[in-house]
Short mmCIF file of C-alpha atoms in Angstrom, two decimals:
data_model
loop_
_atom_site.label_atom_id
_atom_site.label_comp_id
_atom_site.label_asym_id
_atom_site.label_seq_id
_atom_site.Cartn_x
_atom_site.Cartn_y
_atom_site.Cartn_z
CA MET A 23 6.04 -31.93 -35.68
CA ARG A 24 4.93 -35.52 -36.12
CA ARG A 25 1.57 -36.32 -34.54
CA ARG A 26 -0.02 -39.52 -33.26
CA THR A 27 -3.28 -37.97 -32.05
CA SER A 28 -5.46 -40.46 -33.90
CA LEU A 29 -3.42 -43.37 -32.55
CA LEU A 30 -3.61 -41.95 -29.03
CA THR A 31 -7.38 -41.52 -29.28
CA ALA A 32 -7.81 -45.03 -30.62
CA ALA A 33 -5.73 -46.46 -27.80
CA PHE A 34 -7.80 -44.70 -25.16
CA LEU A 35 -11.06 -45.79 -26.80
CA ALA A 36 -9.85 -49.36 -26.85
CA LEU A 37 -8.89 -49.16 -23.20
CA ALA A 38 -12.27 -47.69 -22.29
CA ALA A 39 -13.95 -50.63 -23.99
CA ILE A 40 -12.02 -53.37 -22.18
CA LEU A 41 -11.42 -51.91 -18.72
CA PRO A 42 -14.24 -52.18 -16.20
CA VAL A 43 -15.29 -49.01 -14.41
CA PRO A 44 -16.55 -49.39 -10.83
CA ALA A 45 -20.20 -48.53 -10.44
CA ALA A 46 -21.22 -45.46 -8.50
CA GLY A 47 -21.28 -46.33 -4.84
CA ALA A 48 -22.58 -44.38 -1.90
CA ALA A 49 -20.45 -41.45 -2.96
CA THR A 50 -22.75 -38.60 -2.06
CA GLU A 51 -23.48 -37.87 1.54
CA THR A 52 -26.03 -35.54 3.04
CA GLU A 53 -24.44 -32.18 3.71
CA THR A 54 -24.00 -32.47 7.45
CA GLY A 55 -22.24 -29.16 7.89
CA ALA A 56 -18.70 -30.52 8.31
CA THR A 57 -18.15 -27.71 10.77
CA THR A 58 -14.97 -27.18 12.64
CA PRO A 59 -14.81 -28.41 16.23
CA THR A 60 -16.29 -26.13 18.88
CA GLY A 61 -14.22 -23.01 19.40
CA GLN A 62 -11.97 -23.61 16.39
CA SER A 63 -13.90 -21.77 13.66
CA ILE A 64 -11.57 -18.76 13.64
CA ILE A 65 -8.00 -18.79 12.31
CA THR A 66 -5.54 -16.50 14.10
CA TRP A 67 -3.28 -15.03 11.45
CA ALA A 68 0.31 -13.86 11.87
CA PRO A 69 3.25 -13.29 9.49
CA CYS A 70 4.73 -16.60 8.38
CA GLU A 71 8.14 -17.31 9.86
CA GLU A 72 9.39 -18.72 6.54
CA GLU A 73 7.81 -16.02 4.38
CA PRO A 74 6.82 -12.88 6.36
CA SER A 75 5.05 -11.35 3.34
CA ALA A 76 2.38 -14.06 3.74
CA GLU A 77 0.18 -14.80 6.75
CA CYS A 78 0.01 -18.17 8.49
CA GLY A 79 -2.36 -19.81 10.93
CA LYS A 80 -3.76 -23.14 12.03
CA LEU A 81 -7.14 -24.82 11.76
CA THR A 82 -8.10 -27.62 14.12
CA VAL A 83 -10.04 -30.53 12.60
CA PRO A 84 -11.03 -33.98 13.88
CA ILE A 85 -8.90 -36.93 12.85
CA ASP A 86 -12.06 -38.94 12.18
CA TRP A 87 -14.89 -36.82 10.76
CA SER A 88 -17.42 -39.46 11.82
CA ARG A 89 -16.38 -38.68 15.41
CA PRO A 90 -16.09 -34.88 15.39
CA GLU A 91 -15.62 -34.65 19.15
CA GLY A 92 -12.70 -37.08 19.10
CA GLU A 93 -8.96 -36.51 18.69
CA THR A 94 -7.89 -33.57 16.53
CA ILE A 95 -4.94 -32.31 14.49
CA ASP A 96 -3.92 -28.83 13.40
CA LEU A 97 -3.77 -28.03 9.69
CA ALA A 98 -1.18 -25.48 8.56
CA ILE A 99 -2.79 -22.62 6.59
CA ALA A 100 -1.25 -19.72 4.67
CA ARG A 101 -2.73 -16.79 2.76
CA ARG A 102 -1.84 -13.73 0.77
CA LYS A 103 -4.52 -11.09 1.03
CA ALA A 104 -6.05 -9.56 -2.08
CA THR A 105 -3.82 -6.78 -3.39
CA ASP A 106 -6.84 -4.57 -4.20
CA PRO A 107 -9.27 -4.76 -1.25
CA ALA A 108 -11.85 -2.66 -3.08
CA ALA A 109 -12.02 -5.25 -5.89
CA ARG A 110 -11.86 -8.28 -3.61
CA VAL A 111 -14.23 -11.15 -4.49
CA GLY A 112 -13.36 -13.41 -1.55
CA SER A 113 -11.00 -16.25 -0.69
CA LEU A 114 -9.52 -18.59 -3.30
CA VAL A 115 -8.42 -21.91 -1.80
CA ILE A 116 -5.64 -23.61 -3.80
CA ASN A 117 -3.96 -27.01 -3.76
CA PRO A 118 -0.91 -27.93 -5.89
CA GLY A 119 -1.43 -31.70 -5.90
CA GLY A 120 0.88 -34.50 -4.81
CA PRO A 121 -0.08 -36.42 -2.90
CA GLY A 122 2.32 -34.60 -0.62
CA GLY A 123 2.35 -31.14 -2.20
CA SER A 124 2.33 -28.18 0.17
CA GLY A 125 -0.44 -25.62 -0.22
CA VAL A 126 1.39 -23.40 2.25
CA GLU A 127 4.42 -23.26 -0.03
CA ALA A 128 2.13 -22.73 -3.02
CA VAL A 129 0.88 -19.57 -1.29
CA TYR A 130 4.47 -18.47 -0.69
CA GLY A 131 5.05 -18.73 -4.47
CA ALA A 132 1.67 -17.29 -5.50
CA PRO A 133 2.99 -13.92 -6.79
CA ASP A 134 4.93 -15.81 -9.46
CA SER A 135 2.24 -18.40 -10.19
CA TYR A 136 -1.00 -16.39 -10.61
CA THR A 137 -1.91 -13.32 -12.63
CA GLU A 138 -1.95 -9.88 -11.08
CA GLU A 139 -5.69 -9.70 -11.75
CA LEU A 140 -6.38 -12.86 -9.78
CA GLN A 141 -4.20 -11.61 -6.93
CA LYS A 142 -6.15 -8.34 -6.87
CA ARG A 143 -9.46 -10.14 -6.56
CA PHE A 144 -8.79 -12.91 -4.06
CA ASP A 145 -7.13 -13.74 -0.80
CA ILE A 146 -5.11 -16.73 -2.01
CA VAL A 147 -5.28 -19.41 0.69
CA GLY A 148 -3.42 -22.71 0.79
CA PHE A 149 -3.11 -25.54 3.28
CA ASP A 150 -0.94 -28.57 3.82
CA PRO A 151 -3.46 -31.44 3.67
CA ARG A 152 -3.75 -33.82 6.60
CA GLY A 153 -0.80 -36.18 6.62
CA VAL A 154 1.40 -33.78 4.63
CA GLY A 155 4.19 -31.36 5.47
CA ARG A 156 3.27 -29.12 8.39
CA SER A 157 -0.11 -30.83 8.99
CA HIS A 158 0.83 -33.89 11.04
CA PRO A 159 2.69 -35.71 8.24
CA VAL A 160 2.52 -39.46 7.79
CA ILE A 161 5.88 -40.64 9.07
CA CYS A 162 7.75 -43.91 9.38
CA THR A 163 10.99 -44.96 11.04
CA ALA A 164 13.77 -44.25 8.54
CA SER A 165 15.59 -47.50 9.29
CA VAL A 166 12.41 -49.42 8.39
CA TYR A 167 11.64 -47.30 5.31
CA ASN A 168 15.19 -47.78 4.04
CA GLN A 169 14.65 -51.55 3.88
CA MET A 170 12.33 -50.97 0.91
CA PRO A 171 12.97 -53.45 -1.95
CA HIS A 172 13.33 -52.24 -5.53
CA THR A 173 9.86 -51.22 -6.67
CA VAL A 174 9.93 -53.04 -10.03
CA MET A 175 9.26 -56.72 -9.32
CA LYS A 176 10.71 -59.52 -11.46
CA SER A 177 9.45 -62.68 -9.73
CA GLN A 178 7.11 -64.14 -7.14
CA VAL A 179 10.05 -63.99 -4.73
CA ASP A 180 10.12 -60.21 -5.21
CA PHE A 181 6.37 -60.05 -4.61
CA GLU A 182 6.69 -62.03 -1.39
CA ALA A 183 9.49 -59.72 -0.25
CA TRP A 184 7.22 -56.73 -0.84
CA ASP A 185 4.33 -58.47 0.91
CA ALA A 186 6.46 -58.99 4.01
CA PHE A 187 8.00 -55.52 3.86
CA THR A 188 4.70 -53.64 3.55
CA LYS A 189 3.25 -55.45 6.57
CA LYS A 190 6.25 -54.26 8.56
CA LEU A 191 6.15 -50.77 7.01
CA HIS A 192 2.47 -50.08 7.61
CA LYS A 193 2.69 -51.33 11.20
CA ASP A 194 5.64 -49.04 11.88
CA CYS A 195 4.15 -46.01 10.11
CA ARG A 196 0.83 -46.43 11.94
CA GLU A 197 2.67 -46.52 15.27
CA ARG A 198 4.75 -43.44 14.39
CA THR A 199 1.90 -41.44 12.85
CA GLY A 200 -0.91 -42.40 15.21
CA PRO A 201 -4.62 -42.74 14.36
CA LEU A 202 -4.38 -40.25 11.50
CA TYR A 203 -2.65 -42.98 9.48
CA ASP A 204 -6.05 -44.47 8.67
CA HIS A 205 -7.80 -41.17 7.86
CA VAL A 206 -5.84 -39.36 5.13
CA ASP A 207 -7.93 -40.06 2.00
CA SER A 208 -9.23 -37.23 -0.18
CA ARG A 209 -12.79 -37.46 1.13
CA ASN A 210 -11.44 -36.55 4.56
CA VAL A 211 -9.39 -33.75 3.03
CA ALA A 212 -12.54 -32.41 1.33
CA ARG A 213 -14.21 -32.29 4.74
CA ASP A 214 -11.22 -30.28 5.95
CA VAL A 215 -11.64 -27.90 3.00
CA ASP A 216 -15.24 -27.28 4.00
CA ALA A 217 -14.11 -26.51 7.55
CA LEU A 218 -11.57 -24.10 6.07
CA ARG A 219 -14.29 -22.46 3.95
CA ALA A 220 -16.37 -21.88 7.07
CA ALA A 221 -13.39 -20.57 9.05
CA LEU A 222 -12.64 -18.09 6.26
CA GLY A 223 -16.20 -16.79 6.53
CA GLU A 224 -17.13 -17.83 3.01
CA GLU A 225 -20.69 -18.98 2.32
CA LYS A 226 -19.49 -20.96 -0.69
CA LEU A 227 -16.14 -22.32 -1.80
CA THR A 228 -13.96 -20.90 -4.58
CA TYR A 229 -11.25 -23.46 -5.32
CA TYR A 230 -8.41 -24.06 -7.79
CA GLY A 231 -6.81 -27.50 -7.63
CA ILE A 232 -4.07 -28.98 -9.76
CA SER A 233 -3.34 -32.64 -10.49
CA TYR A 234 -3.94 -34.65 -7.30
CA GLY A 235 -5.55 -31.49 -5.92
CA THR A 236 -8.36 -32.02 -8.42
CA LEU A 237 -9.37 -35.18 -6.57
CA ILE A 238 -9.91 -33.06 -3.46
CA GLY A 239 -12.18 -30.80 -5.53
CA GLN A 240 -14.06 -33.75 -7.01
CA MET A 241 -14.67 -35.20 -3.54
CA TYR A 242 -15.85 -31.78 -2.35
CA ALA A 243 -18.33 -31.58 -5.24
CA GLU A 244 -19.78 -34.96 -4.25
CA GLN A 245 -20.09 -34.20 -0.55
CA PHE A 246 -20.97 -30.50 -0.64
CA PRO A 247 -22.63 -29.86 -4.02
CA ASN A 248 -24.53 -26.79 -2.81
CA ARG A 249 -21.56 -25.07 -1.21
CA ILE A 250 -19.64 -24.44 -4.41
CA ARG A 251 -19.16 -20.98 -5.88
CA ALA A 252 -16.43 -21.95 -8.37
CA LEU A 253 -14.38 -25.11 -8.78
CA ALA A 254 -11.51 -24.95 -11.29
CA LEU A 255 -9.84 -28.35 -11.70
CA ASP A 256 -6.61 -28.30 -13.72
CA SER A 257 -5.17 -31.60 -15.02
CA ASN A 258 -7.58 -34.04 -13.45
CA MET A 259 -7.33 -37.37 -11.71
CA ASP A 260 -9.85 -40.05 -12.76
CA HIS A 261 -11.21 -41.67 -9.62
CA SER A 262 -13.19 -44.28 -11.55
CA LEU A 263 -10.09 -46.31 -12.44
CA GLY A 264 -8.98 -49.62 -11.02
CA VAL A 265 -5.36 -50.71 -11.08
CA ALA A 266 -5.49 -52.03 -14.68
CA GLY A 267 -7.02 -48.85 -16.06
CA PHE A 268 -4.74 -46.62 -14.01
CA LEU A 269 -1.54 -48.25 -15.25
CA ALA A 270 -2.69 -48.61 -18.86
CA THR A 271 -3.84 -45.01 -19.34
CA GLU A 272 -0.69 -43.70 -17.68
CA ALA A 273 1.46 -45.83 -19.99
CA VAL A 274 -0.30 -44.46 -23.07
CA ALA A 275 0.09 -40.89 -21.81
CA VAL A 276 3.81 -41.03 -21.09
CA GLU A 277 4.46 -42.80 -24.41
CA ASP A 278 2.53 -40.08 -26.24
CA ALA A 279 4.49 -37.35 -24.42
CA PHE A 280 7.78 -39.05 -25.32
CA ASP A 281 6.63 -39.34 -28.92
CA GLU A 282 5.99 -35.59 -29.00
CA PHE A 283 9.49 -35.01 -27.62
CA ALA A 284 11.03 -37.28 -30.26
CA GLY A 285 9.07 -35.47 -32.96
CA TRP A 286 10.46 -32.14 -31.73
CA CYS A 287 14.01 -33.50 -31.89
CA GLU A 288 13.44 -34.66 -35.45
CA ALA A 289 12.09 -31.28 -36.53
CA ASP A 290 14.08 -28.74 -34.49
CA GLU A 291 17.80 -28.20 -34.94
CA SER A 292 18.10 -26.79 -31.40
CA CYS A 293 17.66 -30.33 -30.04
CA VAL A 294 21.13 -31.71 -29.32
CA LEU A 295 19.95 -35.06 -30.69
CA HIS A 296 18.70 -33.59 -33.97
CA GLY A 297 19.60 -35.87 -36.87
CA ARG A 298 20.14 -38.89 -34.61
CA ASP A 299 17.84 -41.82 -33.84
CA VAL A 300 16.39 -40.67 -30.50
CA ARG A 301 14.37 -43.83 -29.94
CA ALA A 302 17.34 -46.10 -30.57
CA MET A 303 19.52 -44.07 -28.18
CA TRP A 304 16.79 -44.22 -25.54
CA LYS A 305 16.32 -47.97 -25.87
CA ASP A 306 20.10 -48.44 -25.66
CA LEU A 307 20.10 -46.59 -22.32
CA LEU A 308 17.30 -48.80 -21.02
CA ALA A 309 19.16 -51.93 -22.09
CA LYS A 310 22.37 -50.75 -20.40
CA ALA A 311 20.43 -50.03 -17.21
CA ARG A 312 18.90 -53.50 -17.24
CA ARG A 313 22.40 -54.97 -17.56
CA GLY A 314 23.69 -52.81 -14.68
CA GLU A 315 26.08 -50.94 -17.00
CA LEU A 316 24.67 -47.40 -16.84
CA TYR A 317 25.76 -44.87 -14.23
CA TYR A 318 24.46 -41.40 -13.47
CA PRO A 319 27.60 -39.26 -13.69
CA THR A 320 26.82 -37.33 -10.49
CA ALA A 321 26.02 -40.53 -8.54
CA PRO A 322 28.67 -43.04 -9.66
CA ASP A 323 28.48 -45.24 -6.56
CA LYS A 324 25.95 -47.66 -8.05
CA PRO A 325 24.32 -48.31 -11.45
CA MET A 326 21.12 -46.62 -12.53
CA THR A 327 18.01 -48.76 -12.64
CA GLU A 328 15.76 -48.89 -15.67
CA LEU A 329 13.10 -47.18 -13.55
CA GLN A 330 15.42 -44.22 -12.91
CA VAL A 331 16.04 -43.85 -16.64
CA ILE A 332 12.31 -43.98 -17.38
CA TYR A 333 11.64 -41.28 -14.78
CA ASN A 334 13.45 -38.86 -17.09
CA ALA A 335 10.85 -39.41 -19.82
CA ALA A 336 8.03 -38.41 -17.44
CA LEU A 337 9.78 -35.54 -15.68
CA GLY A 338 11.25 -34.11 -18.88
CA THR A 339 7.86 -33.93 -20.59
CA GLU A 340 5.89 -32.44 -17.65
CA GLY A 341 6.96 -28.82 -18.28
CA PRO A 342 7.80 -29.77 -20.90
CA ASP A 343 11.55 -29.20 -20.77
CA TRP A 344 12.50 -31.01 -23.93
CA ARG A 345 15.87 -29.30 -24.21
CA THR A 346 17.06 -30.60 -20.83
CA LEU A 347 15.65 -34.06 -21.58
CA SER A 348 17.60 -34.20 -24.85
CA GLU A 349 20.77 -33.05 -23.06
CA VAL A 350 20.33 -35.70 -20.34
CA ILE A 351 19.90 -38.48 -22.92
CA ASN A 352 22.98 -37.20 -24.75
CA TRP A 353 24.92 -37.00 -21.45
CA LEU A 354 24.04 -40.55 -20.45
CA SER A 355 25.10 -41.65 -23.93
CA GLY A 356 28.59 -40.20 -23.44
CA GLY A 357 28.00 -36.57 -24.44
CA PRO A 358 28.75 -33.37 -22.51
CA GLU A 359 27.12 -32.46 -19.21
CA PRO A 360 23.76 -30.67 -19.56
CA SER A 361 23.53 -26.94 -18.96
CA TRP A 362 21.47 -27.88 -15.87
CA VAL A 363 21.85 -31.29 -14.24
CA PRO A 364 18.65 -32.77 -12.76
CA PRO A 365 18.95 -34.76 -9.54
CA LEU A 366 18.92 -38.53 -9.83
CA PRO A 367 15.18 -39.33 -9.89
CA GLY A 368 13.18 -41.92 -8.02
CA ARG A 369 13.06 -43.18 -4.45
CA GLY A 370 16.20 -43.53 -2.41
CA PRO A 371 17.28 -44.01 1.19
CA VAL A 372 16.44 -41.15 3.56
CA GLU A 373 18.70 -39.67 6.20
CA GLY A 374 17.71 -38.89 9.75
CA ASP A 375 15.29 -40.69 12.04
CA VAL A 376 12.02 -40.48 10.11
CA ALA A 377 10.76 -40.77 6.54
CA GLU A 378 7.55 -39.18 5.27
CA LEU A 379 5.17 -41.39 3.28
CA PRO A 380 2.58 -39.31 1.36
CA THR A 381 1.98 -42.37 -0.84
CA ARG A 382 -0.31 -43.52 1.99
CA ILE A 383 -2.88 -41.00 0.67
CA LEU A 384 -2.80 -42.56 -2.80
CA CYS A 385 -3.21 -46.03 -1.31
CA GLN A 386 -6.38 -44.93 0.51
CA ASP A 387 -7.85 -43.26 -2.61
CA TYR A 388 -7.06 -45.96 -5.19
CA ASN A 389 -6.99 -49.75 -5.06
CA LEU A 390 -3.58 -50.42 -6.61
CA ARG A 391 -3.07 -53.77 -4.92
CA VAL A 392 -2.30 -56.94 -6.86
CA ARG A 393 -2.76 -60.50 -5.59
CA ASN A 394 0.49 -62.03 -6.78
CA TYR A 395 3.35 -61.67 -9.22
CA THR A 396 1.34 -63.28 -12.02
CA GLU A 397 -1.19 -60.45 -11.90
CA TYR A 398 1.57 -57.86 -11.61
CA ALA A 399 3.46 -59.27 -14.61
CA ALA A 400 0.29 -59.26 -16.72
CA LEU A 401 -0.25 -55.57 -15.97
CA MET A 402 3.37 -54.82 -16.86
CA ARG A 403 3.01 -56.64 -20.18
CA VAL A 404 0.04 -54.45 -21.05
CA SER A 405 2.03 -51.31 -20.20
CA ASN A 406 4.98 -52.54 -22.27
CA SER A 407 2.73 -53.11 -25.29
CA LEU A 408 1.08 -49.68 -24.95
CA ALA A 409 4.40 -47.89 -24.39
CA PRO A 410 6.97 -49.56 -26.66
CA ASP A 411 9.56 -46.81 -26.11
CA VAL A 412 9.04 -45.83 -22.46
CA ARG A 413 7.76 -49.30 -21.35
CA TYR A 414 5.65 -48.10 -18.40
CA HIS A 415 4.82 -45.01 -16.42
CA PRO A 416 7.24 -44.65 -13.51
CA TYR A 417 4.86 -42.89 -11.08
CA PRO A 418 2.29 -45.63 -10.41
CA ILE A 419 4.89 -48.38 -10.83
CA ASP A 420 7.00 -46.77 -8.10
CA ASP A 421 4.01 -46.31 -5.79
CA MET A 422 2.03 -49.49 -6.43
CA PRO A 423 3.97 -51.98 -4.26
CA ILE A 424 3.71 -49.67 -1.23
CA CYS A 425 -0.07 -50.10 -1.38
CA LEU A 426 0.15 -53.83 -0.67
CA ASN A 427 -1.52 -54.66 2.65
CA SER A 428 -3.11 -51.19 2.73
CA THR A 429 -6.87 -50.61 2.91
CA THR A 430 -8.54 -48.37 0.32
CA THR A 431 -10.84 -46.18 2.41
CA ASN A 432 -12.10 -44.02 -0.51
CA PRO A 433 -12.76 -46.71 -3.13
CA PRO A 434 -12.66 -45.70 -6.81
CA HIS A 435 -16.08 -44.88 -8.24
CA ARG A 436 -17.75 -42.79 -10.89
CA LEU A 437 -18.29 -39.24 -9.71
CA LYS A 438 -21.76 -38.02 -8.86
CA TYR A 439 -22.48 -34.28 -8.71
CA THR A 440 -25.94 -32.92 -7.92
CA GLY A 441 -25.18 -29.21 -7.56
CA ASP A 442 -26.11 -26.27 -9.77
CA ALA A 443 -22.78 -24.41 -9.85
CA PRO A 444 -20.80 -24.90 -13.08
CA ILE A 445 -17.44 -26.66 -12.72
CA LEU A 446 -14.49 -25.92 -15.02
CA LEU A 447 -12.02 -28.69 -15.86
CA GLY A 448 -8.93 -28.32 -18.03
CA ASN A 449 -6.13 -30.46 -19.46
CA SER A 450 -3.46 -30.42 -22.14
CA LEU A 451 -3.71 -32.96 -24.95
CA HIS A 452 -0.20 -34.27 -24.26
CA ASP A 453 -0.01 -34.46 -20.47
CA PRO A 454 2.35 -37.25 -19.29
CA ALA A 455 1.09 -37.28 -15.68
CA THR A 456 -2.70 -36.86 -15.85
CA PRO A 457 -3.85 -38.07 -19.28
CA TYR A 458 -6.29 -35.91 -21.22
CA THR A 459 -8.85 -38.71 -21.04
CA TRP A 460 -8.82 -38.51 -17.25
CA SER A 461 -10.21 -34.96 -17.43
CA ALA A 462 -12.63 -35.95 -20.21
CA ASN A 463 -13.91 -38.86 -18.13
CA ALA A 464 -14.22 -36.73 -14.99
CA ALA A 465 -16.17 -34.09 -16.92
CA ARG A 466 -18.59 -36.72 -18.25
CA GLN A 467 -19.07 -38.17 -14.79
CA LEU A 468 -19.74 -34.76 -13.22
CA GLY A 469 -22.51 -34.19 -15.75
CA SER A 470 -24.02 -31.26 -17.59
CA LYS A 471 -22.65 -28.63 -15.20
CA ALA A 472 -19.05 -29.57 -16.03
CA VAL A 473 -17.19 -27.83 -18.86
CA LEU A 474 -13.92 -29.20 -20.24
CA LEU A 475 -11.30 -26.73 -21.52
CA THR A 476 -8.74 -28.29 -23.87
CA TYR A 477 -5.19 -26.95 -24.26
CA GLU A 478 -3.76 -28.16 -27.56
CA GLY A 479 -0.28 -28.36 -26.17
CA TRP A 480 2.05 -30.27 -23.92
CA GLY A 481 2.86 -30.75 -20.29
CA HIS A 482 1.21 -30.92 -16.91
CA ARG A 483 -0.94 -28.00 -15.59
CA ILE A 484 -2.43 -25.66 -18.17
CA TYR A 485 -2.78 -22.46 -16.11
CA GLY A 486 0.03 -20.07 -16.96
CA LYS A 487 1.32 -21.91 -20.03
CA ASP A 488 -0.49 -19.69 -22.53
CA LYS A 489 -2.67 -16.63 -22.18
CA CYS A 490 -5.80 -18.19 -23.67
CA GLN A 491 -6.53 -20.77 -21.00
CA THR A 492 -5.11 -18.59 -18.21
CA ASP A 493 -7.60 -15.82 -19.03
CA ILE A 494 -10.48 -18.32 -19.26
CA ILE A 495 -9.69 -19.78 -15.83
CA ASP A 496 -9.31 -16.30 -14.34
CA GLU A 497 -12.62 -15.15 -15.79
CA TYR A 498 -14.39 -18.21 -14.42
CA LEU A 499 -12.96 -17.79 -10.94
CA ILE A 500 -13.67 -14.04 -10.86
CA SER A 501 -16.94 -13.73 -12.78
CA LEU A 502 -18.25 -17.33 -12.85
CA LYS A 503 -18.32 -17.27 -16.65
CA THR A 504 -17.58 -20.62 -18.26
CA PRO A 505 -16.34 -21.01 -21.84
CA PRO A 506 -18.61 -22.59 -24.46
CA PRO A 507 -18.50 -26.41 -24.51
CA GLY A 508 -15.69 -27.70 -26.70
CA THR A 509 -13.46 -24.63 -26.22
CA ARG A 510 -9.87 -25.29 -27.23
CA CYS A 511 -6.78 -23.12 -26.71
CA ALA A 512 -4.05 -23.27 -29.31
CA VAL A 513 -0.33 -23.25 -28.54
CA GLY A 514 1.63 -20.10 -29.15
CA THR A 515 -0.20 -17.29 -27.41
CA THR A 516 2.35 -15.44 -25.29
CA ALA A 517 1.90 -15.94 -21.56
CA GLU A 518 2.82 -12.36 -20.73
CA THR A 519 0.81 -12.68 -17.54
CA MET A 520 3.45 -14.86 -15.91
CA GLN A 521 6.63 -13.47 -14.37
CA GLN A 522 8.25 -16.62 -13.02
CA GLN A 523 11.76 -17.59 -14.01
CA PRO A 524 11.88 -21.07 -15.56
CA GLN A 525 12.58 -24.02 -13.25
CA PRO A 526 13.54 -26.73 -15.70
CA TRP A 527 12.56 -29.93 -13.97
CA PRO A 528 9.77 -30.96 -11.57
CA SER A 529 10.42 -32.92 -8.39
CA SER A 530 10.08 -36.70 -8.57
CA SER A 531 8.87 -36.91 -4.95
CA ASN A 532 5.24 -35.78 -5.47
CA HIS A 533 4.04 -37.63 -8.53
CA TRP A 534 0.75 -35.92 -9.32
CA ALA A 535 1.73 -32.38 -8.40
CA ALA A 536 2.28 -29.30 -10.52
CA SER A 537 5.48 -27.41 -11.03
CA PRO A 538 5.12 -23.64 -10.67
CA ALA A 539 3.30 -22.05 -13.59
CA ARG A 540 5.56 -20.87 -16.39
CA PRO A 541 5.59 -20.79 -20.17
CA ALA A 542 6.50 -24.17 -21.63
CA THR A 543 10.12 -24.68 -22.70
CA ARG A 544 9.94 -26.10 -26.19
CA GLY A 545 13.26 -25.12 -27.62
#
């Protein structure tokens, strides 16, 4: 397989040299206890209505943690108790990312996502974060949400349309959601996690977070450094990035992932595009979409946008599911229907009375606002130059305009960790969603107690892809043993620990979330 590792590394080093990193702000607070409101420190468990084999309950937390006696919301909690009570270590709190991913549903799927050994040792506990799913979701009026302009802007007129729309959107969503609308950032969620830790009766937190769930863990480490037992952060966010760095590093990552896919097609005869010019076919699809001449066969009512085509490059390399990606490209180019047809990706109109807006969380954690179309166009030109095939990363480009006229309440900053507990971070080299350098940067910022585990493979989320890194993460969570610095896991070890049937394509609704753990589909 053709490699561009040296080119990728050089690109990231160049970006690191030119992109400013916000200085560390007042990121660390005194550990104030973050206790649950009076009388709400115990969770009453009962079989979950949706999944009776798991237990569900609620935890009451204040909307505004600076006013703990003020208004409250109930967080939805789920758990599966340790399968071997005699070997039980404690509670393992998990979060699958998002923003918008459901920890409750992650618990429902835990038997297929975690090893039997981990399930023996821990009660696996998940929660829907504030503003998400069953925990007082951020909602907007559907008729307002459905007025959303196309998220890729082409002119100052488009920017002004977005400026006007977001003022209307945020006003409506704040009215529909209530005061929680201004309190959904990951620092608040970390406070909720500490309340959950206390309600579970745990002196210290054991946590496994994936993708956007790693930001919750990072914020917990800053605020509660001495309440950590184990913190395993898989496929990390980098909270030090401004809008320029965020878009540029994402563009490099998705281009690298697409390059790996194209290399597989060149080398492997099982690729339906083997022997053909994959890049030329891809660019032809993008050109047709820009001209309004490309239609998704299962949605022939209107043409595909270029953004919808580009989504396929990100979603198809997350698993990765290169075979389906090659079949989709072939299908859009006039070939036969794929063996499994992914849904048309990207945002679309919603039905019913309300629309959920988990992007609000991202807008409070990152400053993705731009001042005008000139600034926006300059950022897009950088992405286009860094990603000559894919052009830009669809996730932040789709979310960025929604953050106009939204206040960043958890401003980006370099992480600061003062605790003694070791923290384990992990990432694949070719992750299209959370670039490897994001985890490397987060590990450097966390300091000497952070250990970075490198998976020399592809896709988003490393747990469950191969036995090497799965065993290392398990051993850390169970026994607190970290691997030596610089540990790398090669591709090819059989992930016999996983039982899950492949699900070929992640959802496009939660951008920095993990698909269920499974061995990678590489052909």
